[in-house]
Coordinates of C-alpha atoms and ligand atoms in Angstrom, one line a residue:
X1 CA -34.1 55.7 36.3
X2 CA -32.9 54.1 39.1
X3 CA -29.8 52.2 37.3
X4 CA -29.0 55.9 36.1
X5 CA -28.8 57.4 39.4
X6 CA -26.7 54.4 40.8
X7 CA -24.3 54.8 38.4
X8 CA -23.7 58.5 38.7
X9 CA -23.0 57.9 42.3
X10 CA -20.4 55.3 41.5
X11 CA -19.0 57.7 39.5
X12 CA -18.9 60.4 41.9
X13 CA -17.6 58.3 44.7
X14 CA -14.8 56.9 42.3
X15 CA -13.6 60.6 41.4
X16 CA -13.6 61.0 45.6
X17 CA -11.4 58.1 45.9
X18 CA -8.9 59.4 43.4
X19 CA -8.4 63.1 44.8
X20 CA -7.9 61.6 48.1
X21 CA -5.0 59.5 47.2
X22 CA -3.4 62.3 45.3
X23 CA -2.2 65.5 46.9
X24 CA -4.6 65.5 49.9
X25 CA -1.5 67.2 51.5
X26 CA 0.9 69.4 49.3
X27 CA 4.0 67.8 48.4
X28 CA 7.8 69.3 48.2
X29 CA 9.4 68.5 44.7
X30 CA 12.9 67.4 44.9
X31 CA 13.3 67.1 48.4
X32 CA 14.2 63.7 49.1
X33 CA 15.6 64.2 52.8
X34 CA 13.9 65.4 55.7
X35 CA 16.4 67.7 56.2
X36 CA 18.7 70.1 53.8
X37 CA 22.1 71.6 54.6
X38 CA 23.0 74.6 52.4
X39 CA 25.9 77.1 53.2
X40 CA 25.9 80.6 53.8
X41 CA 25.2 82.4 50.6
X42 CA 23.4 79.6 48.6
X43 CA 20.0 80.0 47.3
X44 CA 17.3 78.3 49.0
X45 CA 14.6 77.1 46.6
X46 CA 11.5 74.8 47.2
X47 CA 9.1 73.6 45.1
X48 CA 5.5 72.9 46.5
X49 CA 2.8 71.4 44.3
X50 CA -1.0 70.6 45.2
X51 CA -4.5 70.6 44.7
X52 CA -5.2 74.0 46.3
X53 CA -4.2 77.2 46.9
X54 CA -0.9 77.1 48.8
X55 CA 0.7 79.2 51.5
X56 CA 4.3 79.3 53.1
X57 CA 5.0 79.3 56.6
X58 CA 8.8 80.4 57.1
X59 CA 11.0 80.1 60.6
X60 CA 10.9 83.6 62.6
X61 CA 14.7 84.5 61.4
X62 CA 12.9 84.8 58.0
X63 CA 10.6 88.1 58.6
X64 CA 7.4 89.0 56.9
X65 CA 8.0 90.8 53.7
X66 CA 11.5 89.9 53.7
X67 CA 13.0 91.0 50.4
X68 CA 15.4 88.2 50.1
X69 CA 12.3 85.8 49.8
X70 CA 10.5 85.5 47.1
X71 CA 7.1 83.2 46.2
X72 CA 5.9 82.7 42.7
X73 CA 2.8 80.7 42.5
X74 CA 1.6 79.3 39.2
X75 CA -0.9 76.8 38.0
X76 CA 0.5 73.6 36.7
X77 CA -0.1 69.9 36.3
X78 CA -1.2 68.0 33.0
X79 CA -4.5 69.9 32.9
X80 CA -3.1 72.8 34.6
X81 CA -5.5 71.7 37.3
X82 CA -3.0 71.8 40.0
X83 CA -1.3 74.8 42.0
X84 CA 2.5 75.2 42.4
X85 CA 4.6 77.5 44.5
X86 CA 8.0 78.3 44.3
X87 CA 9.9 79.8 47.0
X88 CA 13.7 81.3 46.8
X89 CA 15.8 82.6 49.1
X90 CA 18.6 84.3 48.0
X91 CA 21.2 84.9 49.9
X92 CA 20.3 82.0 52.6
X93 CA 22.0 83.2 55.8
X94 CA 22.5 81.7 59.3
X95 CA 19.3 83.2 60.8
X96 CA 17.0 81.4 58.1
X97 CA 17.8 78.1 59.4
X98 CA 14.5 76.4 60.4
X99 CA 11.5 74.5 59.2
X100 CA 9.7 75.6 55.8
X101 CA 6.3 74.5 55.8
X102 CA 4.1 74.3 52.7
X103 CA 0.3 74.1 53.3
X104 CA -3.0 74.8 52.0
X105 CA -4.5 78.0 52.7
X106 CA -7.8 76.7 53.4
X107 CA -7.2 73.5 55.4
X108 CA -3.8 74.4 57.1
X109 CA -3.6 71.2 58.9
X110 CA -2.5 69.5 55.6
X111 CA 1.0 70.6 54.9
X112 CA 4.5 69.0 54.3
X113 CA 7.9 70.5 55.4
X114 CA 11.4 70.5 55.4
X115 CA 14.0 71.4 58.1
X116 CA 16.8 73.9 56.5
X117 CA 20.3 74.4 58.2
X118 CA 22.0 77.2 56.5
X119 CA 25.5 76.7 57.8
X120 CA 27.7 79.8 58.8
X121 CA 31.2 79.1 60.8
X122 CA 30.8 82.6 62.1
X123 CA 27.3 82.1 63.4
X124 CA 27.0 78.2 65.1
X125 CA 24.0 79.3 66.8
X126 CA 21.0 80.5 65.2
X127 CA 20.4 83.1 67.4
X128 CA 23.4 85.4 68.5
X129 CA 24.2 86.3 71.9
X130 CA 22.3 89.2 73.4
X131 CA 23.5 91.7 76.2
X132 CA 20.7 90.4 78.5
X133 CA 20.2 86.3 78.7
X134 CA 16.9 84.7 77.7
X135 CA 14.8 83.8 79.9
X136 CA 13.6 80.1 80.0
X137 CA 10.3 79.2 82.0
X138 CA 10.5 75.8 83.9
X139 CA 7.2 74.4 84.2
X140 CA 6.4 71.6 86.7
X141 CA 6.1 68.3 84.8
X142 CA 7.4 69.9 81.4
X143 CA 10.3 69.4 79.4
X144 CA 12.7 72.3 79.9
X145 CA 14.7 73.5 76.7
X146 CA 17.3 75.3 76.1
X147 CA 16.6 76.8 72.6
X148 CA 20.3 77.0 71.4
X149 CA 19.4 75.8 67.8
X150 CA 22.6 75.3 65.3
X151 CA 23.2 76.3 61.9
X152 CA 25.0 73.0 61.3
X153 CA 23.5 70.0 62.8
X154 CA 27.4 68.6 63.3
X155 CA 28.2 71.2 65.6
X156 CA 29.6 69.7 68.9
X157 CA 27.5 72.3 71.6
X158 CA 28.2 71.7 75.3
X159 CA 25.9 72.6 78.1
X160 CA 27.6 74.8 81.0
X161 CA 26.0 75.6 84.3
X162 CA 27.2 79.1 85.4
X163 CA 30.0 79.5 86.2
X164 CA 31.9 76.2 84.9
X165 CA 29.6 73.1 85.5
X166 CA 29.8 71.1 82.3
X167 CA 26.6 69.0 81.5
X168 CA 26.9 66.2 79.3
X169 CA 24.1 64.3 77.6
X170 CA 23.0 61.1 79.0
X171 CA 20.7 60.7 76.1
X172 CA 17.8 60.0 78.3
X173 CA 17.0 62.6 80.6
X174 CA 19.4 65.4 78.8
X175 CA 19.4 65.1 74.8
X176 CA 21.0 67.3 72.4
X177 CA 18.9 68.4 69.6
X178 CA 20.6 70.5 66.8
X179 CA 17.0 71.7 65.6
X180 CA 15.6 72.5 69.3
X181 CA 18.8 72.7 71.8
X182 CA 19.4 70.8 74.8
X183 CA 16.4 69.1 76.2
X184 CA 16.1 68.3 79.6
X185 CA 12.8 65.7 80.2
X186 CA 12.9 65.9 83.9
X187 CA 14.2 68.9 85.2
X188 CA 15.2 69.4 88.9
X189 CA 15.8 72.3 91.2
X190 CA 19.5 71.9 89.7
X191 CA 18.4 73.5 86.5
X192 CA 17.4 76.9 88.4
X193 CA 20.1 79.7 87.4
X194 CA 22.3 80.6 84.6
X195 CA 23.1 77.8 81.7
X196 CA 24.9 78.5 78.4
X197 CA 25.3 76.7 75.3
X198 CA 28.8 76.6 74.4
X199 CA 30.6 75.9 71.0
X200 CA 34.1 76.3 69.7
X201 CA 34.9 76.8 65.9
X202 CA 38.2 77.7 64.8
X203 CA 39.6 78.7 68.4
X204 CA 36.5 80.8 68.6
X205 CA 34.1 80.4 71.5
X206 CA 30.4 80.9 70.9
X207 CA 28.1 81.0 73.3
X208 CA 23.8 81.4 73.9
X209 CA 23.2 82.1 77.7
X210 CA 20.0 81.7 79.3
X211 CA 18.5 82.1 82.5
X212 CA 15.8 79.9 83.8
X213 CA 12.9 80.8 85.9
X214 CA 10.5 78.8 88.0
X215 CA 7.3 80.5 88.0
X216 CA 5.4 80.8 91.4
X217 CA 1.6 80.1 90.7
X218 CA -0.2 81.6 93.6
X219 CA -3.1 83.6 93.2
X220 CA -3.6 85.6 96.6
X221 CA -7.2 87.5 95.6
X222 CA -9.1 88.6 92.7
X223 CA -11.6 91.6 92.8
X224 CA -13.4 93.6 90.7
X225 CA -13.7 97.3 91.7
X226 CA -17.3 97.0 92.0
X227 CA -19.3 94.2 93.7
X228 CA -22.7 93.5 93.7
X229 CA -24.5 95.2 90.6
X230 CA -23.2 97.6 88.3
X231 CA -26.2 99.7 86.9
X232 CA -25.9 102.1 83.9
X233 CA -27.8 103.7 81.2
X234 CA -27.8 102.5 77.8
X235 CA -25.1 104.9 75.8
X236 CA -23.1 105.4 79.0
X237 CA -19.2 103.8 79.3
X238 CA -18.9 100.8 81.4
X239 CA -15.4 100.2 83.1
X240 CA -14.4 97.4 85.2
X241 CA -11.1 97.0 86.8
X242 CA -10.4 93.3 87.8
X243 CA -7.3 93.3 89.8
X244 CA -5.5 90.0 91.1
X245 CA -2.7 89.6 94.0
X246 CA -0.2 87.0 93.4
X247 CA 3.0 85.8 94.8
X248 CA 6.0 87.5 93.4
X249 CA 6.8 86.1 90.6
X250 CA 3.8 84.6 89.7
X251 CA 2.5 84.9 86.0
X252 CA -1.2 85.3 85.6
X253 CA -3.4 85.4 82.5
X254 CA -6.6 87.3 82.9
X255 CA -9.3 86.9 80.8
X256 CA -13.0 87.7 80.6
X257 CA -16.6 86.4 80.0
X258 CA -19.2 88.8 79.2
X259 CA -21.9 89.6 76.9
X260 CA -19.8 91.6 74.6
X261 CA -16.5 92.2 73.3
X262 CA -13.4 94.9 73.8
X263 CA -10.9 94.6 76.1
X264 CA -7.6 96.4 77.6
X265 CA -5.1 94.5 79.6
X266 CA -2.5 95.7 81.7
X267 CA 0.3 94.6 84.2
X268 CA 1.0 96.5 86.9
X269 CA 3.8 95.4 89.4
X270 CA 3.3 96.3 93.1
X271 CA 5.9 96.3 95.8
X272 CA 6.1 93.1 98.1
X273 CA 3.5 91.4 96.1
X274 CA 2.3 91.3 92.4
X275 CA -0.6 93.2 91.4
X276 CA -1.8 92.2 87.8
X277 CA -5.1 94.1 86.4
X278 CA -6.9 94.1 83.5
X279 CA -9.6 96.4 82.5
X280 CA -12.7 95.9 80.3
X281 CA -14.2 98.6 78.7
X282 CA -17.4 99.2 76.9
X283 CA -17.6 102.3 75.4
X284 CA -21.6 102.5 74.8
X285 CA -23.5 100.2 76.6
X286 CA -26.4 98.5 74.9
X287 CA -29.1 96.3 76.4
X288 CA -27.3 93.4 75.0
X289 CA -24.7 94.1 77.7
X290 CA -26.6 92.9 80.3
X291 CA -25.6 90.2 82.3
X292 CA -22.8 88.5 84.2
X293 CA -19.4 90.1 83.7
X294 CA -16.6 87.1 84.8
X295 CA -12.8 88.2 85.6
X296 CA -11.2 84.4 85.0
X297 CA -7.8 84.3 86.6
X298 CA -4.9 81.1 86.0
X299 CA -1.8 80.8 87.2
X300 CA -0.3 77.7 85.8
X301 CA -2.9 74.7 87.4
X302 CA -4.3 77.4 89.9
X303 CA -7.4 79.6 89.2
X304 CA -9.7 82.0 90.5
X305 CA -12.7 84.2 89.4
X306 CA -14.7 87.2 90.5
X307 CA -18.0 88.5 89.0
X308 CA -20.4 91.1 88.8
X309 CA -23.8 91.6 87.0
X310 CA -24.7 94.6 84.8
X311 CA -27.8 96.2 84.5
X312 CA -28.5 98.5 81.9
X313 CA -31.6 101.0 81.9
X314 CA -32.9 102.2 78.7
X315 CA -33.6 105.6 80.4
X316 CA -33.6 107.2 83.8
X317 CA -36.5 106.3 86.0
X318 CA -38.1 107.0 89.6
X319 CA -40.8 104.6 90.7
X320 CA -42.3 105.2 94.2
X321 CA -45.2 102.8 95.7
X322 CA -46.6 102.4 99.0
X323 CA -45.6 99.5 101.1
X324 CA -49.0 98.5 102.2
X325 CA -51.4 101.3 102.1
X326 CA -51.2 105.0 101.9
X327 CA -52.0 105.1 105.8
X328 CA -49.3 103.9 108.3
X329 CA -49.7 103.3 111.8
X330 CA -47.5 104.2 114.9
X331 CA -47.4 104.6 118.7
X332 CA -46.5 107.1 120.6
X333 CA -43.5 106.3 122.8
X334 CA -42.0 104.0 120.0
X335 CA -38.4 104.2 120.2
X336 CA -38.4 105.0 116.3
X337 CA -40.4 104.7 113.2
X338 CA -39.7 104.5 109.6
X339 CA -41.3 105.6 106.7
X340 CA -40.1 103.8 103.7
X341 CA -42.2 103.8 100.8
X342 CA -41.0 101.2 97.8
X343 CA -38.6 103.3 95.8
X344 CA -36.6 102.1 92.8
X345 CA -34.6 104.6 90.6
X346 CA -32.0 105.3 88.4
X347 CA -29.6 107.1 88.8
X348 CA -29.4 107.9 92.5
X349 CA -32.2 110.0 93.4
X350 CA -32.3 113.3 95.9
X351 CA -35.0 112.7 98.4
X352 CA -36.8 115.2 100.3
X353 CA -39.6 114.6 102.9
X354 CA -42.2 116.9 103.7
X355 CA -44.4 116.8 107.0
X356 CA -47.7 119.0 106.3
X357 CA -45.9 120.6 103.5
X358 CA -42.8 121.6 105.3
X359 CA -39.5 120.3 105.1
X360 CA -39.6 117.7 107.6
X361 CA -35.9 117.6 109.3
X362 CA -36.4 121.3 109.3
X363 CA -39.5 121.2 111.7
X364 CA -38.2 118.6 114.2
X365 CA -35.0 117.5 115.8
X366 CA -36.4 114.1 116.0
X367 CA -36.9 113.6 112.1
X368 CA -34.1 112.5 110.0
X369 CA -33.6 111.2 106.7
X370 CA -31.8 107.8 105.8
X371 CA -31.3 106.7 102.4
X372 CA -34.8 106.9 101.5
X373 CA -36.6 106.9 104.5
X374 CA -37.7 109.4 107.3
X375 CA -36.9 107.9 110.7
X376 CA -39.0 109.4 113.5
X377 CA -37.4 108.8 116.7
X378 CA -39.3 109.0 120.2
X379 CA -42.5 109.0 118.3
X380 CA -44.9 111.3 119.9
X381 CA -48.8 112.3 119.3
X382 CA -47.6 115.4 117.3
X383 CA -46.0 113.4 114.7
X384 CA -49.4 112.3 113.1
X385 CA -49.8 114.2 109.9
X386 CA -49.5 114.0 106.3
X387 CA -46.2 113.1 104.9
X388 CA -44.8 113.5 101.0
X389 CA -41.4 111.8 99.9
X390 CA -40.1 114.0 96.7
X391 CA -37.8 112.2 94.7
X392 CA -35.7 114.2 91.8
X393 CA -32.9 113.6 89.5
X394 CA -32.1 117.0 88.8
X395 CA -29.7 116.1 85.5
X396 CA -32.6 114.3 83.8
X397 CA -35.5 116.8 85.1
X398 CA -37.2 114.0 86.7
X399 CA -39.5 114.5 89.8
X400 CA -41.9 112.0 91.8
X401 CA -43.6 112.4 94.7
X402 CA -45.9 110.0 97.3
X403 CA -48.1 111.0 99.8
X404 CA -48.9 109.1 102.9
X405 CA -50.6 109.8 106.5
X406 CA -49.3 108.8 109.8
X407 CA -51.6 107.8 112.4
X408 CA -50.1 107.7 115.9
X409 CA -52.2 105.8 118.7
X410 CA -51.9 107.0 122.0
X411 CA -52.5 104.8 124.7
X412 CA -55.0 106.3 127.1
X413 CA -54.2 107.9 130.4
X414 CA -56.1 108.8 133.5
X415 CA -55.4 112.2 134.4
X416 CA -56.5 111.5 137.9
X417 CA -53.7 108.7 138.4
X418 CA -51.2 111.2 137.8
X419 CA -51.9 113.1 141.2
X420 CA -52.4 111.6 144.5
X421 CA -54.8 109.3 145.2
X422 CA -57.3 111.4 147.6
X423 CA -59.3 109.4 150.1
X424 CA -63.1 110.4 149.2
X425 CA -63.5 110.4 152.9
X426 CA -66.7 109.8 154.6
X427 CA -70.2 110.2 152.8
X428 CA -73.1 110.5 153.6
X429 CA -75.6 107.8 153.3
X430 CA -78.1 108.3 150.3
X431 CA -76.2 111.5 149.3
X432 CA -75.0 111.9 146.0
X433 CA -71.1 111.5 145.1
X434 CA -69.5 112.2 142.0
X435 CA -66.1 110.6 140.8
X436 CA -64.4 112.0 137.9
X437 CA -62.3 109.9 135.5
X438 CA -60.4 112.1 132.8
X439 CA -58.6 110.3 130.0
X440 CA -57.0 110.9 126.7
X441 CA -56.2 108.6 124.1
X442 CA -55.8 108.2 120.2
X443 CA -58.2 106.7 119.1
X444 CA -60.7 108.1 121.7
X445 CA -61.0 105.6 124.7
X446 CA -63.9 104.3 125.8
X447 CA -64.9 104.3 129.6
X448 CA -66.2 101.7 132.0
X449 CA -66.6 101.6 135.6
X450 CA -66.3 98.7 138.0
X451 CA -67.2 98.8 141.4
X452 CA -65.3 96.4 144.1
X453 CA -66.6 96.2 148.0
X454 CA -64.2 97.4 150.7
X455 CA -62.7 94.6 152.8
X456 CA -64.4 94.1 156.0
X457 CA -64.1 96.4 159.0
X458 CA -62.4 94.7 161.6
X459 CA -60.0 92.8 159.5
X460 CA -56.9 94.0 160.2
X461 CA -54.1 93.7 157.5
X462 CA -51.7 90.9 159.0
X463 CA -48.7 93.5 157.4
X464 CA -49.8 96.5 159.4
X465 CA -49.0 97.5 162.5
Ligands
NAG1 C1 28.7 86.2 51.3 O1 28.3 87.2 50.5 C2 28.7 88.5 51.1 C3 28.1 89.7 50.3 O2 27.6 89.0 49.1 C4 30.1 88.2 51.1 O3 30.8 89.3 51.7 C5 30.6 87.2 51.8 O4 31.9 86.9 51.7 C6 29.8 86.0 51.5 N1 30.3 85.0 52.3 C7 30.6 83.4 52.1 C8 30.7 82.9 53.1 O5 30.6 83.2 50.5
NAG2 C1 32.6 66.9 67.4 O1 33.0 66.0 68.4 C2 33.8 64.6 67.7 C3 33.9 63.6 68.9 O2 34.0 64.3 70.2 C4 34.6 64.6 66.7 O3 34.8 63.4 66.2 C5 34.0 65.6 65.3 O4 34.7 66.2 64.8 C6 33.3 67.0 66.1 N1 32.7 67.6 65.4 C7 33.0 69.0 64.8 C8 32.1 69.7 64.1 O5 33.9 69.5 65.4
NAG3 C1 39.5 78.2 60.4 O1 40.7 79.2 59.9 C2 41.3 79.0 58.9 C3 42.1 80.4 59.1 O2 41.6 81.4 59.5 C4 40.5 79.0 57.7 O3 41.3 78.6 56.6 C5 39.6 77.9 57.9 O4 38.9 77.9 56.6 C6 38.7 78.0 59.1 N1 37.7 77.1 59.1 C7 36.5 77.1 59.3 C8 35.4 75.8 59.6 O5 36.0 78.2 59.4
NAG4 C1 -13.5 100.5 88.3 O1 -12.3 101.2 87.3 C2 -12.4 101.3 86.2 C3 -11.0 101.6 85.7 O2 -10.2 102.3 86.4 C4 -13.0 103.0 86.4 O3 -13.3 103.6 85.4 C5 -14.2 102.8 87.1 O4 -15.1 104.2 87.4 C6 -14.1 102.0 88.2 N1 -15.7 101.5 88.9 C7 -16.0 102.0 90.4 C8 -17.3 101.3 90.3 O5 -15.1 102.1 91.0
NAG5 C1 -7.4 99.0 89.0 O1 -7.0 98.9 90.4 C2 -5.8 98.9 90.9 C3 -6.1 98.3 92.4 O2 -7.5 98.1 92.7 C4 -5.6 100.2 90.9 O3 -3.6 100.1 91.5 C5 -5.2 100.3 89.3 O4 -4.8 101.9 89.1 C6 -6.7 100.5 88.9 N1 -6.7 100.8 87.3 C7 -7.2 101.8 86.9 C8 -6.8 102.1 85.3 O5 -7.9 102.7 87.4
NAG6 C1 -20.5 85.1 91.4 O1 -19.7 84.9 92.5 C2 -20.3 84.5 93.4 C3 -19.4 84.7 95.0 O2 -18.6 85.1 94.6 C4 -21.0 82.7 93.4 O3 -21.5 82.3 94.2 C5 -21.5 82.8 92.1 O4 -21.8 81.6 91.5 C6 -20.9 83.5 91.0 N1 -21.7 83.7 89.9 C7 -21.3 83.0 88.6 C8 -22.3 83.4 87.3 O5 -20.1 83.0 88.3
NAG7 C1 -46.9 115.3 93.1 O1 -47.2 114.6 91.7 C2 -48.6 115.2 91.2 C3 -48.7 114.4 90.0 O2 -48.4 113.3 90.2 C4 -48.5 116.7 91.3 O3 -49.9 117.1 90.7 C5 -48.0 117.2 92.5 O4 -48.0 118.8 92.4 C6 -46.6 116.8 93.1 N1 -46.9 117.2 94.2 C7 -45.5 118.0 94.9 C8 -45.5 118.4 96.4 O5 -44.6 118.0 94.2

């Protein structure tokens, strides 16, 4: 049995080797060269063969669904186990110049291609000159390409810096490539400005003009229109606006990291400096949308980000609890005292404080509501009482309350001290003398009497005259 298994493995791997060798990439038949040169109005015909379903990729000059381009797919090979595809473009035109690729539909990296020139003496450049020059972006450390591709590889093209500087190729830094245009390997500041590719055919001059632009990469600031935490209810909409200010001419790209998907992107230029913004919208929030939302901004090598966290509540709620105990203590004379139970709610509730059943801040001008707290200024004895906080969200018909007692301690005061101290005078020995001490305090004070002997007679106070 073990022999049988081994031979099956062997035959499988042989078969694998076979398929690997043949058509691991598709093949263009009858194309010997890496490029083809056709004349305008001729027919371009390419045949591709492979082991799997085939696909064509055209140059941008052949638009999707172009009626002059036909693709015929068929099965082929000895056992009809191969795939063949014939591309026909008729008539071929100058703008069809470019690279034609044939690839596997499901393995797109496996492909073959040919570059096709369709010559037209009246259209030496693939792209015709437009009224407004194309902008070519220069990036530090990257090649600069003036993309004046030609329809005939033998066209003599020169590069002109506006108005009249003729730039020759040097085969090292400045290179002409009929499939790309002029390539500048290490562009300097000299290459900022307006440039033309120029060719003369039959005494007619043709040009392709470009404006180079060196983007500035300077992000000044990135901010979200809500900082901190965003709170929302399930089913509600969430919209975050990420604004980027950057130096004039900067190009920025904005992307988001967030728990779910759906983006709207817009660009809005502002005076003096550029402000770009991107708005992320989630139409119906669910619990899964909770989390951190980060707006990433990149401008060339520079990058910055801003974030906010989003909390999604299943339903509106109000929760009130005592901070420590239902009885709180203050002292008479305290500059201010704050009654602040723990309150968590969403959305924002309206809060009313009652004292002994009546609206607190209507009762006394020393009371005011600050956020969810009741603040008492210059605490007095009469502030003691029963306080109730009512928190309500009318929209959802939610109402919660919590009651707490305020005890105000009053430092005992001796009433007799308030009036001028009277000399008890002389009292006969053995007679009865009563001394009165009146005091008030909260809680009730304890009294304690102490006796101190008078200073001995005759001893005069050194300070007295
Ligand atoms: C190409 O075909 C068009 C119309 O079919 C014709 O007008 C034109 O003269 C032809 N051009 C060439 C170069 O054959
Ligand atoms: C291009 O220029 C070379 C030499 O400058 C010349 O020999 C050649 O004929 C020119 N080709 C065309 C298509 O004008
Ligand atoms: C140049 O023009 C002449 C006369 O108009 C024409 O005979 C010739 O074919 C043209 N050459 C090219 C390359 O277009
Ligand atoms: C942020 O901006 C978006 C889009 O304009 C807006 O819908 C949303 O209400 C804003 N959020 C805040 C907290 O201002
Ligand atoms: C986004 O924010 C920017 C500035 O903060 C503002 O100008 C812009 O109008 C906002 N976009 C929307 C759609 O609200
Ligand atoms: C959010 O931003 C703050 C500062 O703005 C930063 O400290 C924090 O690490 C950021 N959080 C995330 C998840 O990026
Ligand atoms: C406070 O809530 C209780 C129930 O939790 C309710 O019976 C009472 O009437 C409420 N008091 C006020 C003043 O709304």
